[in-house]
Amino acid sequence: MEKLRVVHFLNQFFGGIGGEEMAHVAPQAREGPIGPGTALQAALGERGQVVGTVICGDNYFAKDMDKAAQEVLRLIEPYRPDLLIAGPAFNAGRYGPACGKVCHMVREQLGIPAVTGMYEENPGAELFRRTVYLVKTAASAKGMPEAMTTMIQLALKLHAGEPPGAPEEEGLIPRGVKKNRLAEHLASERAVDLLLKKIKGEPYRSEMHLPKFEKVPPAPPVQELSKALIAIVVEGGLVPPGNPDGIESARATRYAKYPIAGKDALMQGDFAPISGGFEKAFGAQNPNRMCPVDVLRELEKEKRVGKLYDYFYTTTGFATSLASATKMGKAIAKELTEADVGAVLLVST
Amino acid sequence: MKLELGVCLIKDIQFGKTTRISDHALFVNKEELLTLLLGDRRLESLELEIARPNQKERIIHVLDVIEPRVKVNGPGEIFPGMVGKRGRVGEGRTHVLRGVTVVETGQIPAVPEALLDMSGPAAELVPYARTCNLVLVPQFADGLERVECAHAIKMAGLKAAAYLAEASRNLQPDQLEIYDLVPLPDLADEVKGLPRIAYIYQLQSQADLCEPFVYGDNARKLLSTLLHPNELMDGAIVSGNYEMPPCFKNVTYTHQNNPVVHTLYRRHGRDLCFVGVIVANEHPTLHEKERSAVMAAKLARDILGADGVIITKEGGGHADTDLMLNCQRCEEVGAKTILVVDEPAGPDGTAPPLSDASSDRADAFVSTGNSNELIELPAVERVIGGKTLAGMSDPPEAALTVPVMMIPSATSQVGFTRLTTVEL
């Protein structure tokens, strides 16, 4: 059987070029295995040969990942590899994304299996776990031999065209992609089994894990409300008749801003809610309930707030994905900041 | 309380001259049933249709699914406070027409579309795609308020279910199931010594058209309280949850046949001690949620002495907050929890499955599937319930690619499903 040709990607440290002071080095190729490449070769045994190693400095790569990855790819290609192994990067924060990027590119452009490994909390994991096979490693290089073995096992499987098993079976960082399937037993039965294990102190495997939501630190309080420019942002999908901007009533990806300059209050018919998440009659009857222009105008007159911004923003929060909400939130915040808005009334439903 | 369920196995429904059961077939006198149901003037007219399993048929505008049952012995009437008189239920003998349901449909503005296919991949997801279903297709009185439409079809559905079951009153049931759960102090010592499990049953009563009924009233002001599991079997809780994403609601069928209750009953005395059922509403305000959770946890731990609690919910969003609170309050007082949840993880399966993750003690979950995942429904030959789909321009008989969410109780939040997710 022909020995598989394997190329290894490393950073400047593992590639033996130097430490942080050499993180700027451009991609370069070396014959055979370097540094941890020997562990890689040992794990491969007779099945393959590390024919070349491509090294790139962490900072060089981080500066322009697309450019660096292309350069690395050009150095990998001449070796005509069957497999690409990158890292493992353990918990190294620039090295992880670099390994992920290289694997991603190699898969896309060379069409060969590419495997890397890193610690679950490496920033590269969040960036690449959906698109690249990331073996779960320890946080430090003490986990090298184990990581190499797992990485090679998976790489050989992929080369043979076998589909990988569940993340735990293969030692992978879960992609975080859920797929429906039919279990053998009803959920109620599985629930009782799981609970009994938990009560008895036996090990148990939850079918789902709590999502980790980013904790957003609140902004400091407004210093002088009587001078502040206040904007209203409405999450209930408050739109003009006909919903001209096509804001979705659930799982929104679009937001819009609507003018309220010169209005002392919103009137029935000016705007109405379209969110699928609540009873809309009350918001339709009196849109001020969702976008309190009437009260803010009073506060303006009483000089308790500086001014109400000429526009309010709206989207639908109902079942809207975290990714969309984050994207829209950032965009709205940017526009409001550019308009010198000092405080936002975020009305939720 | 000891309840005998006399299960009458029914294999077909037909319209016939008299309403009776013969040779495992249910014959229905259409005229008589229509006269009974049209006594409610809120219904301008009503059609009765029959849908059978394995047929290329699709029921649209589904609002609820009910299993016909009748009390043949013992106090009370089925669906107490709704069509039955408000009184004690849960003991004596109740007959069940197993293999039959009544399906309520109706076109009510702003109610999301709900589909029930009698064959194809969707039919594998819910038990009432494999039963013979008598479908009610109402025309509401002109200008009727939405909440009146909802109440009208609800009463019609329950009346129809009770009427059908009446045909089994004098029948010898095919199977007899005994549900006998004595008060805690009367349990044998060896049973008391087994792990004690309580069930916290979250209900979503928040607004018109979003209300289960407990003994005839919605649960909007209900403080967390105890029910004997047998009461559920006699229809003490029925679903009025129409304005909800369909897969998120617990249809009446799954209240009557609550699988958590059945699993706990089956294993009671074997590897666990079933100490009780606590119903807890998912209130719309935070202070009511907090009160509800504190009371539910106290009932579970301090009154029932539970070592562990199974918690199920109804709905999403708000429901997730109640779930986290119930979990936290139980775990804080020493009752271990397991939470049954469906996962709206987005069409690509990557979105966070819960909108509230605030309890750091929530570490044991059973998943009932991703409601956003798309399912391909093949074209059908017959559509029951209307001519157009709500919110979709496709013809209702066409092949449709829809989220699992559109199938009522498909990701059954009380766990009446084998659907789950695997993480890739």
Coordinates of C-alpha atoms in Angstrom, one line a residue, chain A residues 129-130 164-168 173-196 198-201 204-213 251 276-280 318-319 321-323 349, chain B residues 124 146 195 197 243 259-260 263-264 266-267 271-272 307-310 324 331 336-338 340-341 343 346-350 352-354 357 359 362-370 372-373 404 415-424:
Chain A
R129 CA -15.8 24.5 14.3
R130 CA -18.6 24.6 11.8
P164 CA -16.9 10.7 11.0
G165 CA -19.0 9.6 14.0
A166 CA -20.5 11.8 16.7
P167 CA -18.2 14.5 18.1
E168 CA -17.6 12.6 21.4
I173 CA -15.0 19.9 19.3
P174 CA -18.8 19.8 18.5
R175 CA -19.7 21.8 15.5
G176 CA -22.7 23.1 17.3
V177 CA -25.1 21.9 14.5
K178 CA -28.2 20.1 15.6
K179 CA -29.9 17.7 13.4
N180 CA -33.3 16.0 14.1
R181 CA -33.5 12.3 14.4
L182 CA -35.9 9.7 16.0
A183 CA -34.7 8.2 19.3
E184 CA -35.6 4.7 20.4
H185 CA -37.7 5.8 23.3
L186 CA -40.1 8.6 24.1
A187 CA -38.6 11.7 25.6
S188 CA -40.6 11.1 28.9
E189 CA -38.9 7.8 29.3
R190 CA -35.5 9.2 28.7
A191 CA -36.2 12.0 31.1
V192 CA -37.0 9.6 33.9
D193 CA -33.8 7.5 33.2
L194 CA -31.7 10.7 33.3
L195 CA -33.2 12.0 36.4
L196 CA -32.8 8.7 38.3
K198 CA -28.7 12.3 38.6
I199 CA -30.5 11.6 41.9
K200 CA -28.3 8.5 42.5
G201 CA -25.1 10.5 41.8
Y204 CA -25.4 11.2 33.2
R205 CA -25.3 12.7 29.8
S206 CA -27.6 15.6 29.1
E207 CA -29.1 15.7 25.6
M208 CA -28.6 19.5 25.4
H209 CA -26.5 22.1 27.0
L210 CA -27.4 25.6 28.1
P211 CA -26.3 28.1 25.5
K212 CA -23.7 30.5 26.8
F213 CA -24.9 34.0 26.3
R251 CA -36.6 35.5 12.7
G276 CA -45.7 37.3 15.7
G277 CA -44.8 37.1 19.4
F278 CA -47.7 38.8 21.1
E279 CA -51.2 40.1 20.8
K280 CA -51.0 43.0 18.4
F318 CA -39.5 37.3 18.0
A319 CA -37.4 34.2 17.5
S321 CA -31.4 34.6 15.9
L322 CA -28.7 35.8 18.1
A323 CA -26.5 36.3 15.1
T349 CA -42.4 43.1 24.1
Chain B
E124 CA -44.3 9.6 12.0
R146 CA -61.7 36.1 17.9
P195 CA -36.3 7.8 44.7
I197 CA -40.1 12.0 41.7
E243 CA -52.4 31.5 18.9
P259 CA -46.4 10.6 28.8
V260 CA -44.5 11.8 31.8
T263 CA -44.0 6.8 32.6
L264 CA -44.0 7.7 36.3
R266 CA -45.6 2.6 35.1
R267 CA -42.4 2.7 37.1
D271 CA -37.5 2.0 40.5
L272 CA -39.2 5.2 41.7
D307 CA -35.7 13.9 45.5
G308 CA -36.1 14.8 41.8
V309 CA -38.4 16.8 39.6
I310 CA -39.2 16.5 35.9
M324 CA -35.1 28.4 34.5
E331 CA -32.3 22.8 42.9
K336 CA -32.6 17.6 41.4
T337 CA -34.2 18.6 38.1
I338 CA -34.4 17.4 34.6
V340 CA -37.7 18.5 28.8
V341 CA -37.2 21.1 26.1
E343 CA -34.9 23.3 20.6
G346 CA -32.8 27.7 13.5
P347 CA -33.2 26.1 10.1
D348 CA -29.5 25.2 10.1
G349 CA -29.4 23.9 13.6
T350 CA -26.9 26.4 15.0
P352 CA -29.1 28.8 20.7
P353 CA -32.0 26.5 21.7
L354 CA -33.2 28.4 24.7
A357 CA -30.1 30.4 30.2
S359 CA -30.0 29.0 35.9
A362 CA -29.8 23.6 34.7
D363 CA -27.5 20.8 33.6
A364 CA -29.8 17.9 32.6
F365 CA -32.0 18.2 29.6
V366 CA -33.9 15.9 27.3
S367 CA -34.5 17.3 23.8
T368 CA -37.6 16.9 21.8
G369 CA -36.1 18.1 18.5
N370 CA -35.4 21.2 16.5
N372 CA -37.1 25.1 13.0
E373 CA -35.7 22.2 11.0
V404 CA -41.4 21.1 11.9
G415 CA -42.3 14.5 25.8
F416 CA -44.9 12.6 23.7
T417 CA -42.4 12.2 20.9
R418 CA -39.3 10.2 19.9
L419 CA -38.0 13.3 18.0
T420 CA -34.7 14.6 19.4
T421 CA -31.6 16.2 18.1
V422 CA -28.1 14.9 17.7
E423 CA -25.2 17.4 17.8
L424 CA -22.8 17.1 14.9

